[in-house]
Amino acid sequence: MNFNLNFNNVTQNYLFAEVANRTAKYAAAHPEKQVLKLGIGDITLPLAPAVIKALHSAVDEMSNKDTFQGYGPYEGYDFLRENIRTYYKSNGVELDVDEIFISDGAKSDLGNILDIFSAENTVLIPDPVYPVYVDTNVMAGRKIIYANATAENGFLPMPESNIHADIIYICSPNNPTGAAYSKSQLKEWVDYADKNNAIILYDAAYECFVKDKSLARSVFQIDGARTCAIEFCSFSKTAGFTGTRCGYTVIPKEIKKDGGSANKMWLRRQSTKFNGVPYIVQKGAAAVFTEQGQREIFANLEVYNRNAKLIAETLDELGIWYTGGKNSPYIWLKCPHNMSSWQFFDYLLENAQVVGTPGAGFGKNGEGFFRLTAFGSEKTTFEAVQRIKNLLKN
Amino acid sequence: MNFNLNFNNVTQNYLFAEVANRTAKYAAAHPEKQVLKLGIGDITLPLAPAVIKALHSAVDEMSNKDTFQGYGPYEGYDFLRENIRTYYKSNGVELDVDEIFISDGAKSDLGNILDIFSAENTVLIPDPVYPVYVDTNVMAGRKIIYANATAENGFLPMPESNIHADIIYICSPNNPTGAAYSKSQLKEWVDYADKNNAIILYDAAYECFVKDKSLARSVFQIDGARTCAIEFCSFSKTAGFTGTRCGYTVIPKEIKKDGGSANKMWLRRQSTKFNGVPYIVQKGAAAVFTEQGQREIFANLEVYNRNAKLIAETLDELGIWYTGGKNSPYIWLKCPHNMSSWQFFDYLLENAQVVGTPGAGFGKNGEGFFRLTAFGSEKTTFEAVQRIKNLLKN
């Protein structure tokens, strides 16, 4: 037996471990100080009452022989897939139900989808980036090239016609930068993918934060995307499902090559290596689409949107450059006084007891930048921006 | 972009589709007849009250800001891992908590574990077999060789010293044959694996049906297994979690090669391509290990054990050869009158309105055999064996 030697090439990313480590060390040395965390991308509001009610009801179904659910469909229950189809329709996107696959989260599918592609493909990944795109491809031994996201292009790199790629990752609104592509920018990516016979893996995990109509909520709002794009989405941020685990992947039937169909291959992959999402969880996710559910998750999202606005306005006041903060729960700021990412981390922790995430941890182009998230409580966020304002106003 | 061409080599297994198809056709033509299904390996009893209570309580936690759970540990919550550690201890197996990984089911992990092994490895798979072992390796382009399970070896093939394999699949008690290895037989496999520097992927999904002390409930009851075996288990059959989705994988720290550690590689794989099992589900699984939970799931398992016994005794009476039925929920019988698997399927459906699974669907050595399961209700099982007895007694 030999191990997969590609694992030797996966670099350890100690970003969040190091953030936790430095935070803990500071807190231990200064027990009197209250540390405020705007670092991790986890949400803080509980599940909506409509979801809770549906979860309880589904648990009751599991207690009774006549309503008990055993093995479910690998691709998810139709009641949930129908809801998602209707949701897309409300954004002007027509899908067939069998183009929608329910999963235990966008992260799993973003990694596992690679099973259906050749290991010989070249992958184009933006830098800075959510590390999972890189690590999953390194594990499979694929060649990776990077698209530079920088302050100059507003952290929204555009395709370069002289560069060939087979698999293209786009996350919009972006994690970590909060930047979001306009529909016309995405059209350029779709055209580039078509020309290169490439596939776009489109991470739409933050689409629910998009309010500006010129920005896409789905890559399938773009003409031509149905032949070249797969979309990954999640209830994690939309409805606070980070610990409840449910997402979905959309694979149009038009993605075909040499007689193969991405949709059929993914169904084969999932029916072989996956056994579906818990019935209870799918029932909870379906409640998100009820009138009550929509009202409640909208109210929760508004809390995060107000937090983002508050942080953005504070940075405006301080004259600090940033992306995100609108149409996104992330605020990606240029570290003041030309500090490096980790210098600013320490500076903010020591002088304002606020924790964020050093941009350098997301790739070389992240150096000198810093991520704050809007997922804290209103109280924490309000207090944190006061401290940031006091610290940086001079 | 190119697809993974290995997918072209995955054969479509229409077994359960064909079973459903023939059954539906018969039922439509004979609406007056009551068809009894002992075919599919899904359980029929609802979740135990202790599990239901824990699920409700966890849902309530998710409704409150102070008890809400967001992202959990990739490898599972310690409260559940500790329970599993204690469960193994009760079977005489000492594990460290960080050797236990919580998953959404044995099927996912059995497929995904292959990520950490080289695609150049040769895989040894018994025939007949749970098709997932074959398909997942075909998708990765691995060379597969088969170990013949036949009536002559009681459907328990033993290692052959002149054959080299790198990855060995063992499922005991077996699906589909119900046959279970004795500890001394497993010792031979462990020794063979050690000699070949091979890894055993041990599917223990049916361990809860083992009563005979000479049979293993875990491969780690066998000396030497800690350097060469990974064990996959599940709450699906133990506690009726087929639609609730929770399992676990045990990877001893001793499995090392060339500086790599299977345990660390799997943690890296899971932290990159997986985001943990729902908090609610893990709380439900933990309740299985309470005193009440154990009592309740034991009572459920006894229903299935009685069903198995009833089917086995009927076959004994009829003088029909079979494996399983003891220490297993599956009964694997030789089709009477030298019928082929599908001939017997049709014969039983048409003359007794009982549905089982043709053995030929599990591999070439399954031809002429037939699988019945003990997972039906007591009433269905009782009625089915009466009909089988009446049909075959002459």
Short mmCIF file of C-alpha atoms in Angstrom, two decimals, chain A residues 1-5 7-8 10-13 40-48 51-53 55-57 59-65 68-72 74 77 104 107-109 111-112 114-121 130-132 135-136 139 164-167 196-199 206 236-237 240-245 255-258 260-262 265-266 268-281 377, chain B residues 1-5 7-8 10-13 40-48 51-53 55-57 59-65 68-72 74 77 104 107-109 111-112 114-121 130-132 135-136 139 164-167 196-199 206 236-237 240-245 255-258 260-262 265-266 268-281 377:
data_model
loop_
_atom_site.label_atom_id
_atom_site.label_comp_id
_atom_site.label_asym_id
_atom_site.label_seq_id
_atom_site.Cartn_x
_atom_site.Cartn_y
_atom_site.Cartn_z
CA MET A 1 0.00 0.00 0.00
CA ASN A 2 1.16 3.49 -0.78
CA PHE A 3 -0.39 6.69 0.44
CA ASN A 4 -1.48 9.41 -1.97
CA LEU A 5 1.80 11.32 -2.10
CA PHE A 7 -0.88 14.99 0.41
CA ASN A 8 2.77 15.83 1.06
CA VAL A 10 -0.67 20.28 0.91
CA THR A 11 0.68 23.13 2.97
CA GLN A 12 -0.53 23.36 6.52
CA ASN A 13 -2.57 26.51 6.88
CA ILE A 40 -14.25 33.71 12.10
CA GLY A 41 -16.87 33.34 9.37
CA ASP A 42 -19.40 31.60 11.60
CA ILE A 43 -22.81 33.08 12.23
CA THR A 44 -24.09 33.86 15.73
CA LEU A 45 -27.88 34.08 15.49
CA PRO A 46 -29.86 30.92 16.27
CA LEU A 47 -32.03 29.05 13.76
CA ALA A 48 -35.28 30.81 12.78
CA VAL A 51 -36.93 26.11 10.96
CA ILE A 52 -37.03 25.01 14.60
CA LYS A 53 -40.70 24.13 14.26
CA LEU A 55 -37.12 20.28 12.78
CA HIS A 56 -39.26 19.32 15.77
CA SER A 57 -42.02 18.12 13.50
CA VAL A 59 -38.13 14.50 14.65
CA ASP A 60 -41.67 13.50 15.62
CA GLU A 61 -42.12 11.86 12.23
CA MET A 62 -39.00 9.80 12.90
CA SER A 63 -40.53 8.51 16.14
CA ASN A 64 -43.49 6.86 14.48
CA LYS A 65 -43.46 3.70 12.40
CA PHE A 68 -40.50 7.19 9.86
CA GLN A 69 -38.01 7.88 7.05
CA GLY A 70 -35.21 5.46 6.23
CA TYR A 71 -32.81 5.82 3.32
CA GLY A 72 -33.73 8.91 1.31
CA TYR A 74 -29.09 10.42 -2.71
CA TYR A 77 -35.98 15.00 -1.36
CA ASP A 104 -24.40 18.45 3.53
CA LYS A 107 -17.65 22.75 1.23
CA SER A 108 -18.20 19.01 0.78
CA ASP A 109 -19.48 19.40 -2.77
CA GLY A 111 -14.23 19.29 -2.77
CA ASN A 112 -16.02 16.18 -3.98
CA LEU A 114 -13.40 17.19 -8.42
CA ASP A 115 -13.96 13.42 -8.58
CA ILE A 116 -15.67 13.87 -11.94
CA PHE A 117 -12.81 15.82 -13.56
CA SER A 118 -9.52 14.59 -14.92
CA ALA A 119 -6.48 15.00 -12.67
CA GLU A 120 -4.68 16.40 -15.74
CA ASN A 121 -6.79 19.57 -15.79
CA TYR A 130 -10.75 30.34 0.57
CA PRO A 131 -7.98 27.71 1.09
CA VAL A 132 -10.24 24.74 0.32
CA ASP A 135 -5.95 22.16 -0.96
CA THR A 136 -8.52 19.92 -2.66
CA MET A 139 -4.55 16.51 -2.95
CA HIS A 164 -5.51 28.62 -20.52
CA ALA A 165 -7.38 27.02 -17.66
CA ASP A 166 -9.72 24.01 -17.49
CA ILE A 167 -11.35 24.53 -14.12
CA ASN A 196 -11.36 27.52 -23.25
CA ASN A 197 -13.81 24.65 -22.99
CA ALA A 198 -13.42 25.21 -19.28
CA ILE A 199 -15.78 24.74 -16.35
CA TYR A 206 -22.91 34.49 0.07
CA SER A 236 -25.06 28.09 6.25
CA LYS A 237 -25.07 31.86 5.90
CA GLY A 240 -27.62 29.93 10.02
CA PHE A 241 -27.04 26.27 9.09
CA THR A 242 -23.28 26.16 9.78
CA GLY A 243 -23.85 23.51 12.46
CA THR A 244 -26.97 22.02 10.86
CA ARG A 245 -25.33 21.22 7.51
CA ILE A 255 -22.50 20.49 -19.43
CA LYS A 256 -21.37 17.67 -21.68
CA LYS A 257 -18.20 16.47 -23.30
CA ASP A 258 -17.27 13.39 -25.30
CA GLY A 260 -20.18 12.45 -20.73
CA SER A 261 -22.64 14.58 -18.76
CA ALA A 262 -21.53 16.39 -15.60
CA MET A 265 -21.56 11.82 -13.46
CA TRP A 266 -22.28 13.74 -10.27
CA ARG A 268 -23.30 8.55 -10.11
CA ARG A 269 -20.65 9.93 -7.78
CA GLN A 270 -23.17 10.85 -5.09
CA SER A 271 -25.13 7.61 -5.32
CA THR A 272 -21.83 5.74 -4.87
CA LYS A 273 -20.07 7.82 -2.20
CA PHE A 274 -22.91 9.58 -0.39
CA ASN A 275 -26.20 8.57 1.14
CA GLY A 276 -28.13 11.81 1.28
CA VAL A 277 -28.72 14.53 3.86
CA PRO A 278 -30.69 13.72 7.06
CA TYR A 279 -34.45 13.86 6.47
CA ILE A 280 -34.81 16.05 9.56
CA VAL A 281 -32.32 18.57 8.22
CA SER A 377 -23.75 40.19 17.50
CA MET B 1 -11.66 20.50 -19.35
CA ASN B 2 -11.78 16.74 -19.44
CA PHE B 3 -13.98 14.51 -17.39
CA ASN B 4 -12.53 11.70 -15.29
CA LEU B 5 -12.65 8.96 -17.93
CA PHE B 7 -16.31 6.93 -14.88
CA ASN B 8 -16.81 5.27 -18.29
CA VAL B 10 -18.25 2.08 -13.88
CA THR B 11 -20.90 -0.42 -14.81
CA GLN B 12 -24.47 0.55 -14.17
CA ASN B 13 -25.89 -1.70 -11.51
CA ILE B 40 -33.97 -3.87 0.57
CA GLY B 41 -31.49 -3.44 3.42
CA ASP B 42 -33.36 -0.56 5.02
CA ILE B 43 -34.69 -0.83 8.57
CA THR B 44 -38.37 -0.35 9.38
CA LEU B 45 -38.56 0.45 13.11
CA PRO B 46 -38.63 4.14 14.08
CA LEU B 47 -35.91 5.87 16.11
CA ALA B 48 -35.77 4.92 19.80
CA VAL B 51 -32.86 9.27 20.54
CA ILE B 52 -36.05 11.22 19.76
CA LYS B 53 -35.81 13.00 23.11
CA LEU B 55 -32.99 15.19 18.99
CA HIS B 56 -35.78 17.42 20.31
CA SER B 57 -33.53 18.73 23.03
CA VAL B 59 -33.26 21.29 18.24
CA ASP B 60 -34.24 23.44 21.22
CA GLU B 61 -30.57 24.28 21.81
CA MET B 62 -30.35 25.49 18.20
CA SER B 63 -33.23 27.89 18.81
CA ASN B 64 -31.47 29.85 21.53
CA LYS B 65 -28.57 32.27 21.06
CA PHE B 68 -26.85 27.57 19.50
CA GLN B 69 -24.14 25.54 17.76
CA GLY B 70 -22.42 26.80 14.61
CA TYR B 71 -19.50 25.07 12.89
CA GLY B 72 -18.52 22.00 14.86
CA TYR B 74 -14.68 18.29 11.45
CA TYR B 77 -17.90 16.32 18.94
CA ASP B 104 -22.46 11.07 7.91
CA LYS B 107 -20.82 4.62 2.90
CA SER B 108 -19.39 8.14 2.59
CA ASP B 109 -16.25 7.27 4.49
CA GLY B 111 -15.71 5.90 -0.56
CA ASN B 112 -13.85 8.99 0.60
CA LEU B 114 -9.66 6.22 -0.93
CA ASP B 115 -8.50 9.85 -1.29
CA ILE B 116 -5.58 9.08 1.00
CA PHE B 117 -4.31 6.08 -0.99
CA SER B 118 -2.37 5.95 -4.22
CA ALA B 119 -4.34 5.27 -7.38
CA GLU B 120 -1.63 2.71 -8.25
CA ASN B 121 -2.66 0.37 -5.46
CA TYR B 130 -21.68 -4.52 -1.72
CA PRO B 131 -21.19 -2.74 -5.09
CA VAL B 132 -19.83 0.48 -3.55
CA ASP B 135 -17.48 1.36 -8.05
CA THR B 136 -15.47 3.75 -5.88
CA MET B 139 -13.87 5.72 -10.46
CA HIS B 164 -0.55 -9.56 -3.69
CA ALA B 165 -3.02 -6.83 -2.76
CA ASP B 166 -2.54 -3.36 -1.29
CA ILE B 167 -6.07 -2.56 -0.17
CA ASN B 196 1.81 -7.58 2.08
CA ASN B 197 2.15 -4.15 3.68
CA ALA B 198 -1.54 -3.87 2.82
CA ILE B 199 -4.40 -2.06 4.49
CA TYR B 206 -23.49 -5.08 10.99
CA SER B 236 -27.80 2.95 10.46
CA LYS B 237 -28.52 -0.61 11.45
CA GLY B 240 -32.17 2.91 12.73
CA PHE B 241 -30.19 5.91 11.44
CA THR B 242 -30.47 5.12 7.70
CA GLY B 243 -32.33 8.40 7.15
CA THR B 244 -30.69 10.26 10.04
CA ARG B 245 -27.13 9.75 8.84
CA ILE B 255 -0.91 3.03 10.39
CA LYS B 256 2.14 4.78 9.00
CA LYS B 257 4.32 4.61 5.95
CA ASP B 258 7.18 6.72 4.63
CA GLY B 260 2.81 9.54 6.43
CA SER B 261 0.09 8.72 8.95
CA ALA B 262 -3.33 7.50 7.81
CA MET B 265 -4.09 12.29 6.37
CA TRP B 266 -7.75 11.49 7.01
CA ARG B 268 -6.55 16.62 6.70
CA ARG B 269 -8.92 15.16 4.11
CA GLN B 270 -11.97 15.67 6.30
CA SER B 271 -11.04 19.18 7.41
CA THR B 272 -10.64 20.10 3.73
CA LYS B 273 -13.60 18.32 2.14
CA PHE B 274 -16.09 17.93 4.98
CA ASN B 275 -17.58 20.17 7.62
CA GLY B 276 -18.79 17.74 10.23
CA VAL B 277 -22.07 16.00 11.03
CA PRO B 278 -25.09 18.07 12.18
CA TYR B 279 -24.91 18.88 15.90
CA ILE B 280 -28.51 17.69 16.28
CA VAL B 281 -27.71 14.30 14.73
CA SER B 377 -41.79 -5.90 10.32
#
